[in-house]
Coordinates of C-alpha atoms and ligand atoms in Angstrom, one line a residue:
Chain R
M1 CA 40.1 73.7 87.4
G2 CA 37.4 76.5 87.9
D3 CA 34.5 76.0 90.3
V4 CA 33.5 72.3 90.2
R5 CA 30.6 71.2 92.0
L6 CA 28.5 68.1 92.5
M7 CA 24.9 69.3 91.5
K8 CA 21.6 67.9 90.1
G9 CA 21.0 68.9 86.1
N10 CA 17.5 70.9 87.2
E11 CA 19.8 73.2 89.6
V12 CA 22.3 73.5 87.4
I13 CA 20.0 75.0 84.6
A14 CA 19.3 77.7 87.3
E15 CA 23.0 78.2 87.9
A16 CA 23.6 78.8 84.5
A17 CA 21.2 81.2 84.0
I18 CA 22.2 83.0 86.7
R19 CA 25.9 83.3 85.5
C20 CA 25.2 83.5 81.6
G21 CA 23.8 87.1 82.3
C22 CA 20.3 85.9 81.5
D23 CA 17.5 88.2 81.9
G24 CA 14.6 86.7 83.3
Y25 CA 13.3 83.5 84.0
F26 CA 9.4 82.7 83.7
G27 CA 8.0 79.1 84.8
Y28 CA 5.6 76.9 86.7
P29 CA 6.4 74.0 88.6
I30 CA 5.9 70.7 87.5
T31 CA 7.9 67.7 88.0
P32 CA 10.6 66.3 87.2
Q33 CA 12.1 69.8 86.6
S34 CA 10.3 72.0 89.9
E35 CA 14.1 72.6 90.7
V36 CA 15.1 75.1 88.4
L37 CA 12.3 77.4 89.8
E38 CA 13.1 76.4 93.3
T39 CA 17.2 76.9 92.9
L40 CA 16.5 80.4 91.4
A41 CA 14.0 81.2 94.2
I42 CA 17.2 80.3 96.9
R43 CA 19.3 82.0 94.8
R44 CA 17.4 85.4 94.4
P45 CA 19.4 86.6 91.4
W46 CA 17.5 89.7 91.4
E47 CA 19.5 90.6 94.2
E48 CA 23.0 89.9 92.6
T49 CA 22.7 90.3 89.1
G50 CA 19.4 91.8 88.3
M51 CA 17.8 88.5 86.8
V52 CA 14.1 88.3 87.1
V53 CA 12.3 85.5 88.3
L54 CA 8.7 84.7 88.5
Q55 CA 6.2 81.8 88.9
A56 CA 3.9 82.1 86.2
E57 CA -0.1 81.0 86.7
S58 CA 0.2 78.3 84.0
E59 CA 2.5 77.2 81.6
T60 CA 0.2 79.1 79.1
A61 CA 1.4 82.5 81.0
S62 CA 5.2 81.7 81.0
I63 CA 5.8 81.2 77.4
N64 CA 3.7 84.6 77.0
M65 CA 5.6 86.2 79.4
L66 CA 8.7 84.7 77.6
Y67 CA 6.9 86.1 74.4
G68 CA 6.9 89.9 76.1
A69 CA 10.1 89.8 77.7
A70 CA 12.0 88.0 74.4
S71 CA 10.4 91.1 72.2
T72 CA 12.5 93.5 74.2
G73 CA 15.5 91.7 73.1
K74 CA 16.4 90.4 76.8
K75 CA 18.0 87.1 77.3
V76 CA 15.0 85.3 78.9
M77 CA 13.9 81.7 79.4
T78 CA 11.0 79.1 80.9
S79 CA 11.5 75.5 81.8
S80 CA 9.1 72.8 82.1
S81 CA 8.4 68.9 81.4
S82 CA 6.1 67.3 78.8
P83 CA 2.3 68.4 79.7
G84 CA 3.3 71.9 80.2
I85 CA 5.4 72.0 77.3
S86 CA 2.1 70.9 75.5
L87 CA 0.2 73.7 77.2
M88 CA 3.0 76.3 75.9
A89 CA 2.5 74.8 72.2
E90 CA 0.7 78.0 71.2
G91 CA 3.3 80.4 72.3
I92 CA 6.2 78.3 70.9
S93 CA 4.6 78.6 67.6
Y94 CA 4.1 82.6 68.2
L95 CA 7.6 82.9 69.2
A96 CA 9.0 81.1 66.0
G97 CA 6.7 82.6 64.0
A98 CA 7.8 86.5 65.6
E99 CA 11.5 85.2 65.1
L100 CA 11.8 85.7 68.8
P101 CA 15.2 84.5 70.4
C102 CA 14.8 82.6 73.6
L103 CA 15.6 79.4 75.5
I104 CA 13.1 76.8 76.6
V105 CA 13.9 73.7 78.6
N106 CA 12.1 70.4 78.3
V107 CA 13.0 67.9 81.2
Q108 CA 10.9 65.0 79.4
R109 CA 8.5 62.7 81.6
G110 CA 6.4 59.7 80.3
G111 CA 3.1 60.5 78.3
P112 CA 1.0 60.8 76.9
G113 CA -1.5 62.8 79.0
L114 CA -0.5 63.4 82.3
G115 CA 1.4 59.9 82.0
T116 CA 4.1 59.7 85.0
I117 CA 6.7 61.6 86.2
Q118 CA 9.6 59.1 85.4
P119 CA 11.9 60.0 82.3
S120 CA 11.2 59.7 78.6
Q121 CA 12.3 60.8 75.3
A122 CA 8.7 60.8 73.6
D123 CA 8.5 64.2 72.9
Y124 CA 11.3 64.1 70.1
F125 CA 8.4 64.3 67.7
Q126 CA 6.7 67.5 69.8
T127 CA 9.9 69.1 69.6
C128 CA 11.8 68.3 66.3
K129 CA 8.6 68.2 63.8
G130 CA 6.3 70.6 65.6
G131 CA 4.5 70.7 68.4
G132 CA 2.4 74.0 67.7
H133 CA 0.9 74.9 64.5
G134 CA 2.3 75.9 61.3
D135 CA 6.0 75.1 59.6
Y136 CA 8.4 76.1 62.2
K137 CA 11.5 74.6 63.5
L138 CA 13.2 75.0 66.8
I139 CA 17.0 74.9 67.8
V140 CA 17.0 71.6 69.4
L141 CA 20.1 70.8 71.9
A142 CA 19.9 67.4 73.7
P143 CA 22.2 67.1 76.6
A144 CA 23.4 63.7 78.0
S145 CA 25.5 65.1 81.3
V146 CA 24.7 67.5 84.1
Q147 CA 27.9 69.1 82.4
E148 CA 25.9 69.8 79.1
M149 CA 22.9 71.0 81.0
Y150 CA 25.1 73.7 82.0
D151 CA 26.8 74.5 78.7
F152 CA 23.9 74.3 76.8
V153 CA 22.0 77.3 78.6
E154 CA 24.5 79.5 77.1
L155 CA 25.0 77.6 73.9
G156 CA 20.9 78.1 73.7
F157 CA 20.9 81.6 73.9
E158 CA 23.9 82.3 71.6
L159 CA 22.1 79.8 68.5
A160 CA 18.6 81.6 69.4
F161 CA 20.3 85.2 69.1
K162 CA 22.2 84.3 66.1
Y163 CA 19.1 83.1 64.1
K164 CA 16.4 84.9 65.9
N165 CA 14.7 81.8 66.7
P166 CA 13.7 80.0 69.8
A167 CA 16.1 77.5 71.1
I168 CA 15.1 74.6 73.4
I169 CA 16.9 71.8 75.5
L170 CA 15.6 68.8 75.1
S171 CA 16.4 67.2 78.2
D172 CA 14.8 64.4 80.3
G173 CA 14.0 63.2 84.1
V174 CA 17.6 61.1 84.3
I175 CA 19.1 64.3 83.3
G176 CA 17.4 66.6 85.1
Q177 CA 17.3 64.8 88.5
M178 CA 20.9 62.8 88.8
M179 CA 23.7 64.8 90.3
E180 CA 27.0 64.8 88.4
K181 CA 30.4 66.8 88.9
V182 CA 30.0 70.1 87.0
E183 CA 32.6 72.8 86.2
L184 CA 30.7 76.1 86.5
G185 CA 31.8 78.8 84.2
E186 CA 32.5 82.5 85.2
Y187 CA 29.8 85.0 85.9
K188 CA 29.2 86.9 82.5
P189 CA 26.9 90.3 83.2
R190 CA 23.6 90.8 81.6
W191 CA 23.8 92.8 78.5
T192 CA 23.6 96.6 79.2
A193 CA 21.0 98.3 77.4
E194 CA 23.8 99.8 74.8
Q195 CA 24.5 96.1 74.1
I196 CA 20.8 95.0 73.3
Q197 CA 20.6 98.3 71.1
E198 CA 23.7 97.0 69.1
I199 CA 22.3 93.2 69.1
S200 CA 18.8 93.6 69.0
G201 CA 18.2 97.3 68.4
S202 CA 17.0 96.8 65.1
W203 CA 13.7 95.0 65.8
A204 CA 13.4 95.1 69.8
C205 CA 10.1 96.7 71.4
L206 CA 11.8 99.4 74.0
G207 CA 10.0 102.3 72.8
K208 CA 9.6 104.4 69.5
A209 CA 12.0 107.1 69.7
G210 CA 13.6 108.6 66.6
R211 CA 12.8 105.4 64.6
E212 CA 10.0 103.7 63.0
R213 CA 7.7 101.9 65.3
H214 CA 9.0 98.1 65.8
I215 CA 6.1 95.6 65.7
S216 CA 6.3 92.0 67.3
T217 CA 4.4 89.8 65.7
S218 CA 3.6 86.7 63.5
L219 CA 0.4 87.6 61.8
E220 CA 0.5 88.5 57.9
L221 CA -2.7 88.5 56.4
D222 CA -1.4 88.8 52.8
P223 CA -0.7 84.9 51.9
Y224 CA 2.1 86.0 49.3
G225 CA 3.7 88.3 52.2
M226 CA 2.8 85.2 54.5
E227 CA 4.7 83.1 51.8
K228 CA 7.8 85.3 52.0
N229 CA 8.0 85.3 55.9
N230 CA 7.4 81.2 55.7
L231 CA 10.6 81.5 52.7
R232 CA 12.7 83.7 55.2
F233 CA 12.3 81.2 57.9
Q234 CA 12.9 78.1 55.7
A235 CA 16.2 79.4 54.2
K236 CA 17.1 80.4 57.9
Y237 CA 16.4 76.6 58.9
R238 CA 18.8 75.4 55.9
E239 CA 21.4 77.7 57.1
M240 CA 21.0 76.0 60.7
E241 CA 21.2 72.8 58.9
A242 CA 24.6 74.0 56.8
K243 CA 26.1 75.1 59.9
E244 CA 24.8 73.8 63.3
V245 CA 24.8 70.1 63.2
R246 CA 26.5 68.9 66.4
Y247 CA 27.4 65.2 67.3
E248 CA 29.5 63.0 68.6
M249 CA 30.7 59.5 68.1
F250 CA 32.3 56.5 69.9
D251 CA 34.0 53.8 68.3
C252 CA 32.6 54.5 65.0
E253 CA 35.6 54.5 63.0
D254 CA 35.6 50.5 62.3
A255 CA 32.2 49.8 63.3
E256 CA 29.6 47.2 61.4
Y257 CA 26.9 48.4 63.4
I258 CA 26.0 52.1 65.2
L259 CA 23.4 52.8 67.9
V260 CA 22.1 56.1 67.4
A261 CA 21.0 57.7 70.6
F262 CA 20.6 60.9 72.2
G263 CA 20.6 62.3 75.7
S264 CA 20.4 59.7 78.5
S265 CA 20.2 57.0 76.2
A266 CA 23.5 57.4 74.8
R267 CA 25.0 57.1 78.0
I268 CA 23.3 53.8 78.2
C269 CA 24.3 53.0 74.8
Q270 CA 27.9 53.5 75.5
K271 CA 27.8 51.2 78.0
T272 CA 26.1 48.7 75.3
V273 CA 29.2 49.7 73.1
E274 CA 31.8 48.6 75.7
I275 CA 29.9 45.1 76.1
A276 CA 29.9 44.5 72.3
R277 CA 33.5 45.4 71.9
S278 CA 34.1 42.9 74.9
K279 CA 32.8 40.2 73.0
G280 CA 34.4 41.2 69.8
L281 CA 31.2 43.1 68.1
K282 CA 32.6 46.1 66.0
V283 CA 29.9 48.7 67.5
G284 CA 29.8 52.2 67.6
L285 CA 27.5 55.0 68.9
L286 CA 26.5 58.2 67.1
R287 CA 25.2 60.4 69.5
P288 CA 23.5 63.5 68.0
I289 CA 23.6 66.7 70.2
T290 CA 21.2 68.8 68.2
L291 CA 18.2 67.1 67.1
F292 CA 17.4 70.0 64.8
P293 CA 19.8 70.2 62.8
F294 CA 19.9 66.8 62.5
P295 CA 23.1 65.3 61.7
T296 CA 21.6 63.7 58.6
P297 CA 25.1 63.8 56.6
I298 CA 27.3 62.3 59.0
I299 CA 24.7 59.3 59.0
R300 CA 24.4 59.2 55.3
E301 CA 28.0 58.9 55.0
L302 CA 28.3 56.0 57.6
A303 CA 25.4 54.3 55.9
G304 CA 28.0 53.5 52.8
T305 CA 30.5 51.6 55.3
V306 CA 28.2 50.1 57.9
K307 CA 25.9 46.8 58.2
G308 CA 22.7 48.8 59.9
F309 CA 21.6 51.4 62.7
L310 CA 19.8 50.4 66.2
S311 CA 18.2 53.8 67.0
V312 CA 17.9 53.4 70.9
E313 CA 15.5 55.7 72.3
M314 CA 13.1 56.2 75.6
N315 CA 10.0 56.4 73.2
A316 CA 8.4 53.9 71.1
G317 CA 10.4 54.8 67.8
Q318 CA 10.7 58.6 67.1
M319 CA 14.3 59.6 66.0
V320 CA 14.6 56.4 63.9
E321 CA 12.5 57.5 61.2
D322 CA 14.9 60.6 60.7
V323 CA 18.0 58.0 60.7
R324 CA 15.9 56.4 58.1
L325 CA 15.6 59.1 55.8
A326 CA 19.3 59.9 56.3
V327 CA 20.2 56.3 55.6
N328 CA 17.7 56.2 52.7
G329 CA 17.4 52.3 52.4
K330 CA 21.2 51.8 52.1
V331 CA 21.1 49.4 55.0
P332 CA 18.9 48.0 57.8
V333 CA 17.5 51.0 60.3
E334 CA 15.9 49.4 63.4
H335 CA 14.4 50.8 66.8
F336 CA 14.8 49.7 70.2
G337 CA 13.3 51.3 73.2
R338 CA 11.8 51.2 76.6
Y339 CA 9.2 53.6 77.1
G340 CA 6.3 55.2 79.2
G341 CA 8.9 55.9 81.7
V342 CA 10.7 52.9 81.9
I343 CA 14.7 53.2 80.9
H344 CA 16.2 50.5 79.0
T345 CA 19.7 48.6 80.2
P346 CA 22.8 48.4 78.4
E347 CA 22.2 44.7 78.2
E348 CA 19.0 45.0 76.7
V349 CA 20.3 47.1 74.1
F350 CA 22.6 44.8 73.4
D351 CA 20.1 41.8 73.2
A352 CA 18.3 43.7 70.8
L353 CA 21.1 44.5 68.4
K354 CA 21.8 41.0 68.2
Q355 CA 18.5 40.2 67.8
K356 CA 16.9 42.9 65.1
L357 CA 20.1 43.6 63.3
I358 CA 23.4 41.0 63.8
G359 CA 21.1 38.2 63.8
E360 CA 21.6 35.8 66.6
Chain H
M1 CA -15.1 136.8 57.8
D2 CA -14.3 133.9 55.3
V3 CA -13.7 130.6 56.3
K4 CA -10.1 131.1 55.0
D5 CA -9.5 133.7 57.6
I6 CA -10.5 131.8 60.6
I7 CA -8.5 128.3 59.3
K8 CA -5.0 129.7 60.8
P9 CA -2.5 128.3 63.3
E10 CA -3.4 130.6 66.0
N11 CA -7.4 129.8 65.9
L12 CA -6.4 125.9 66.0
V13 CA -8.3 124.4 68.8
Y14 CA -7.8 120.7 68.1
Q15 CA -5.5 118.7 65.7
K16 CA -5.0 115.3 65.3
S17 CA -2.4 113.5 67.7
H18 CA 1.1 112.8 66.2
V19 CA 1.0 109.6 67.7
L20 CA -1.8 108.2 65.4
T21 CA -0.6 107.1 62.1
D22 CA -2.1 108.2 58.5
N23 CA -3.5 104.8 58.0
V24 CA -7.1 104.6 57.5
M25 CA -8.8 102.6 59.8
H26 CA -10.4 98.9 58.8
Y27 CA -13.0 99.6 62.0
C28 CA -16.6 99.4 60.9
P29 CA -18.4 103.2 60.7
G30 CA -19.9 103.7 64.2
C31 CA -17.4 101.0 65.9
S32 CA -16.3 102.5 69.1
H33 CA -12.4 100.9 68.8
G34 CA -11.4 104.1 66.5
V35 CA -12.5 106.6 69.1
I36 CA -10.8 104.7 71.8
H37 CA -7.4 104.4 69.9
K38 CA -7.5 108.3 69.4
L39 CA -8.0 108.5 73.0
V40 CA -5.2 106.1 73.9
A41 CA -2.9 108.2 71.3
E42 CA -3.3 111.7 72.7
V43 CA -2.8 110.6 76.1
I44 CA 0.4 109.2 75.5
E45 CA 1.3 112.2 73.1
E46 CA 0.2 114.7 76.0
L47 CA 2.2 112.8 78.8
N48 CA 5.0 112.6 76.3
I49 CA 5.6 108.9 76.6
Q50 CA 5.6 108.0 73.1
D51 CA 9.3 106.9 73.3
K52 CA 8.9 104.5 76.7
T53 CA 5.4 103.2 75.8
I54 CA 4.8 99.3 74.5
G55 CA 1.3 98.2 73.4
V56 CA 0.6 94.9 73.4
S57 CA -2.3 94.4 70.9
P58 CA -5.0 91.3 71.1
V59 CA -6.7 88.8 69.1
G60 CA -10.0 90.3 67.7
C61 CA -10.8 93.4 65.7
S62 CA -8.0 95.6 67.3
V63 CA -5.2 93.1 66.5
L64 CA -4.0 95.5 64.0
A65 CA -4.1 98.1 66.3
Y66 CA -0.3 98.5 65.7
N67 CA -1.1 100.0 62.5
Y68 CA -2.9 103.2 63.8
I69 CA -1.2 103.9 67.0
D70 CA 2.5 105.0 66.4
I71 CA 4.3 103.2 69.2
D72 CA 6.4 99.7 69.7
W73 CA 3.7 96.7 69.8
I74 CA 3.5 93.5 70.4
E75 CA 0.6 91.4 68.9
A76 CA -0.5 88.7 71.6
A77 CA -2.2 84.8 71.2
H78 CA -5.7 85.3 71.9
G79 CA -5.9 86.2 75.6
R80 CA -2.4 86.4 76.4
A81 CA -1.7 90.1 76.2
P82 CA -1.4 90.5 80.0
A83 CA 1.0 87.6 80.2
I84 CA 3.0 89.4 77.5
A85 CA 2.6 92.3 79.5
T86 CA 4.0 90.9 82.4
G87 CA 6.8 89.7 80.8
V88 CA 7.9 93.3 79.0
V89 CA 7.3 94.8 82.2
R90 CA 9.2 92.8 84.7
V91 CA 12.3 93.2 82.6
N92 CA 11.8 96.8 81.6
P93 CA 10.2 98.4 84.8
D94 CA 10.6 101.6 83.3
K95 CA 8.4 101.4 80.1
Y96 CA 4.8 102.0 80.1
V97 CA 3.2 99.1 79.1
F98 CA -0.3 99.0 78.1
T99 CA -2.7 95.8 76.6
Y100 CA -5.7 96.5 74.5
Q101 CA -8.3 93.7 74.4
G102 CA -11.8 93.0 73.6
D103 CA -14.2 91.4 76.0
G104 CA -13.9 87.9 74.2
D105 CA -10.3 88.0 74.4
L106 CA -9.8 89.5 78.2
A107 CA -13.1 87.7 79.8
S108 CA -13.3 84.2 78.0
I109 CA -10.1 82.7 76.9
G110 CA -7.8 85.1 78.5
A111 CA -9.8 85.4 81.7
G112 CA -6.9 83.2 83.5
E113 CA -4.2 86.0 82.3
I114 CA -6.3 89.0 83.4
L115 CA -6.8 87.8 86.7
H116 CA -3.6 87.1 87.7
A117 CA -1.5 89.9 86.4
C118 CA -4.0 92.1 88.0
N119 CA -3.7 89.9 91.0
R120 CA -0.1 90.4 91.0
G121 CA -0.5 94.4 90.7
E122 CA 1.6 94.2 87.3
N123 CA 2.4 98.0 86.8
I124 CA 0.5 98.1 83.3
V125 CA -2.3 99.6 82.1
V126 CA -5.3 97.4 80.3
I127 CA -7.9 99.1 78.2
F128 CA -10.9 96.4 78.2
V129 CA -13.3 97.1 74.9
N130 CA -16.3 95.7 76.1
N131 CA -19.1 95.3 72.8
A132 CA -20.8 92.4 74.5
I133 CA -19.6 90.4 71.1
Y134 CA -17.0 88.8 69.1
G135 CA -16.8 91.5 66.2
M136 CA -13.7 90.0 64.6
T137 CA -15.1 86.4 64.0
G138 CA -18.9 87.6 62.7
G139 CA -20.9 88.5 65.7
Q140 CA -20.9 85.2 68.0
M141 CA -21.7 85.5 71.7
A142 CA -19.0 86.7 74.4
P143 CA -18.9 86.4 77.7
T144 CA -20.6 89.7 78.4
T145 CA -23.4 89.5 76.0
L146 CA -26.6 90.0 77.6
V147 CA -29.5 87.9 78.3
G148 CA -31.7 87.3 75.3
Q149 CA -29.2 89.2 73.0
K150 CA -29.1 87.5 69.5
T151 CA -25.8 86.8 68.0
A152 CA -24.7 84.2 65.8
T153 CA -24.2 81.4 68.4
T154 CA -27.2 82.3 70.3
P155 CA -29.5 82.7 67.5
Y156 CA -32.6 82.7 69.5
G157 CA -30.8 85.1 72.2
R158 CA -28.5 84.2 75.0
D159 CA -30.5 81.5 77.4
V160 CA -28.9 81.4 80.7
N161 CA -29.4 77.7 81.3
L162 CA -27.2 76.9 78.0
N163 CA -24.6 79.7 78.2
G164 CA -25.0 81.3 82.1
Y165 CA -24.7 84.6 82.8
P166 CA -22.9 87.8 81.3
M167 CA -20.1 88.0 83.3
K168 CA -18.8 91.4 85.1
I169 CA -15.1 90.8 85.3
T170 CA -14.4 94.5 86.1
E171 CA -16.5 94.2 89.3
L172 CA -14.3 91.0 90.0
I173 CA -10.8 92.6 88.8
A174 CA -11.8 95.4 91.2
Q175 CA -11.7 93.0 94.2
L176 CA -7.9 92.3 93.7
P177 CA -5.4 94.0 95.6
G178 CA -3.0 94.1 92.9
T179 CA -5.4 96.9 91.3
S180 CA -5.1 100.5 92.0
Y181 CA -7.4 102.3 89.8
V182 CA -10.6 100.2 88.1
T183 CA -13.0 102.1 86.1
R184 CA -16.2 101.5 83.5
Q185 CA -16.4 104.4 81.1
S186 CA -18.3 105.0 77.4
V187 CA -17.5 107.0 74.4
Q188 CA -21.1 107.4 72.8
T189 CA -21.2 111.0 73.0
P190 CA -18.5 114.2 73.2
A191 CA -18.9 114.3 77.1
A192 CA -18.8 110.4 77.7
V193 CA -15.5 110.6 75.4
R194 CA -14.1 113.4 77.6
K195 CA -14.6 111.5 80.6
C196 CA -13.4 108.3 79.2
K197 CA -10.1 110.5 78.0
K198 CA -9.5 111.1 81.7
A199 CA -9.9 107.8 83.0
I200 CA -6.9 106.6 80.3
L201 CA -5.1 109.2 81.3
K202 CA -5.2 108.8 85.0
A203 CA -4.5 105.1 84.2
F204 CA -1.3 106.2 82.5
E205 CA -0.3 108.3 85.0
N206 CA -0.5 105.6 87.8
V207 CA 2.1 103.1 85.6
G208 CA 4.5 106.7 85.8
N209 CA 3.5 106.7 89.7
K210 CA 3.8 102.4 90.0
K211 CA 0.9 102.3 91.3
G212 CA 0.0 98.6 90.3
T213 CA -2.5 97.5 87.3
S214 CA -5.1 100.2 86.3
F215 CA -8.2 98.6 84.2
V216 CA -10.0 100.7 82.0
E217 CA -13.4 99.0 80.9
V218 CA -15.0 100.9 77.6
V219 CA -18.4 99.7 76.9
S220 CA -18.8 99.9 73.5
T221 CA -21.2 99.2 70.3
C222 CA -20.3 97.1 67.7
N223 CA -23.0 97.8 65.2
S224 CA -21.9 95.2 62.4
G225 CA -22.2 92.5 65.2
W226 CA -25.5 93.7 67.0
K227 CA -26.7 94.2 63.2
V228 CA -28.0 98.0 63.9
D229 CA -26.9 101.0 62.5
A230 CA -24.6 103.1 64.2
V231 CA -27.0 105.7 65.7
E232 CA -29.4 102.6 66.9
A233 CA -26.3 100.6 68.4
N234 CA -25.5 104.2 70.8
C235 CA -29.1 104.0 71.9
W236 CA -29.3 99.9 72.2
M237 CA -25.7 99.9 74.3
E238 CA -27.2 103.0 76.7
K239 CA -30.7 101.3 77.0
N240 CA -29.5 97.5 77.5
M241 CA -26.0 97.5 78.2
F242 CA -25.3 100.6 80.6
P243 CA -28.2 99.4 83.2
Y244 CA -25.9 95.8 83.8
Y245 CA -22.3 97.6 83.3
P246 CA -23.1 100.6 84.9
L247 CA -20.5 103.4 84.2
G248 CA -18.0 104.9 86.8
D249 CA -15.0 104.2 88.9
M250 CA -15.3 101.2 91.1
K251 CA -12.2 101.5 92.8
D252 CA -9.8 104.6 93.1
S253 CA -6.6 104.0 95.3
E254 CA -6.0 108.1 95.3
K255 CA -9.6 108.1 97.3
E256 CA -9.6 105.4 99.3
S257 CA -6.3 104.2 101.3
P258 CA -5.2 101.3 99.4
E259 CA -5.0 99.1 102.7
S260 CA -8.8 99.2 102.3
F261 CA -8.9 96.7 99.5
K262 CA -6.0 94.3 101.1
Ligands
LIG1 C1 -7.0 80.3 69.6 C2 -7.8 81.1 69.3 N1 -9.0 80.9 69.4 C3 -9.8 81.3 68.3 C4 -9.6 82.6 67.7 C5 -10.6 82.8 66.7 N2 -10.8 84.4 67.3 C6 -10.3 85.7 66.3 S1 -11.0 87.1 67.3 C7 -11.9 86.2 68.4 C8 -13.0 87.0 69.2 C9 -12.7 88.2 69.5 O1 -14.0 88.8 70.1 P1 -13.4 89.9 70.9 O2 -12.4 89.9 71.9 O3 -14.7 90.3 72.2 O4 -13.0 91.3 70.4 P2 -13.9 92.2 69.1 O5 -13.4 91.2 68.0 O6 -15.4 92.4 69.5 O7 -13.1 93.7 69.1 C10 -11.6 84.4 68.1 C11 -12.8 84.1 68.8 C12 -8.2 82.6 67.8 N3 -7.7 83.9 66.7 N4 -7.4 81.9 68.1

């Protein structure tokens, strides 16, 4: 085993950024994710790896700093929590429209509005269905442990550059604030100018020398041209759906009922599965790791063998819509969740399962 | 002597900058943007920095500036150019980064971004084209619209009770310690054009010397938006805008010690 530590999820995001060769972080304080910027400020990576860290004047500024830095082919990221992500929505749409690779982290809190600083998963729609304007998709990774907070920083960058698309880690206040054992990876050097040239040289804005000028833009005034751009985006999203779906299954082999949950809700549901199994009920858990692309094919497959699904989310019912689309009416699909910053217990989930699906 | 004998390479006194593309500009005849683009291109050529310059274009009439100046460009969301330029220059400190912004872009929707970028002293150039109106969207009131000036959204003239006062944002920016050079120029006569070019040149040189933010306002015309012809627009600008937005350097750290701003 390598470098194993006990760390907070938010601290780990900062540590992962430094170790994976990130070039720059731009962010604005907001609970429950402020430790990301604070950890970076303590770590001073600019002295160690040359990574730039800047506290922006707002989330509007952070996301646009990200847009500028990403336009030069560098590995850059920002993090925030729900209200801050709302403020970034315009910039996120521009990033997707200009096809810029970058990483965004949302450590969700309860809303709407200023809401609460307690954990929530109520930004599923915002993250997976839009948030900003236009037909775009983000690559959405949902960590369920502090280890995944670490691992998904590098994975997020990898996918973002592979598809020239923003990636987002959709975390929540539980994962951001809790401390767990985490194995930190090796330090990877930041890309050299030559590597950036090789990876992003065909589009990055680094100064026009002996080539056509590069323009980083989402603007295309000709509607037919803009439709063409959209067709290109859609083809990319279909490719992600074909190649990048990630999920995890617990006890699904013989399951009659399946809980579908992501992030911290999935951690709670693991316990619910144990409770159910101890009472002789055949219950399994499907944990989507990518929320876009959504694990539609496996849910569709399971719908042929199980009696029902319960989508368990810390919101009023958002991912359940995608589960229903996948199941397409074959078996009942219900939702359970506490919301506004309240976290459900394994027992509450078990009761809901019995009430809504098993019928007791 | 015949004209043909005069047009010879050895007699050449002026030519179009090779940093300008051959694209036909979409600007209305009489608009100041074209002249300012030309000056920026000439300065980039003279400093030989085409390969290290990154422009950030705004939302406004000059949104398509990237069609005309032959360098790498990033097209910003409305008002966000200074944040974008910050991102570029922070991870690429060796580049010459500039924003090119209108008054709506810079002084209204982007007032926060410009103040903070200048306050941090980002090592960039800001070209601020103040035509006292929103040109692109059809001539609505800008923060810099003069009191009494008629626009599509102040059809009876700008009323201070309703709309407040024209914003002298350049004066505000000159107060910020992060800026090293803050000036207000114009381009309505050959003499003004030459002066303005000197200012833009100095601003780009400052970036090479890592002096912090250099800010060049160009008081400009929008004859279409103002609904006058090009000549009248120049006269109107001189008569009405210059008294409220007086030309000249507001701050030059070369002449004054930077400490005096701090
Ligand atoms: C978020 C957002 N709000 C509004 C607009 C519409 N819009 C486009 S350009 C513009 C005003 C530009 O005026 P100015 O910056 O003065 O530049 P000019 O066109 O006069 O050169 C507005 C309001 C937009 N594109 N984006």
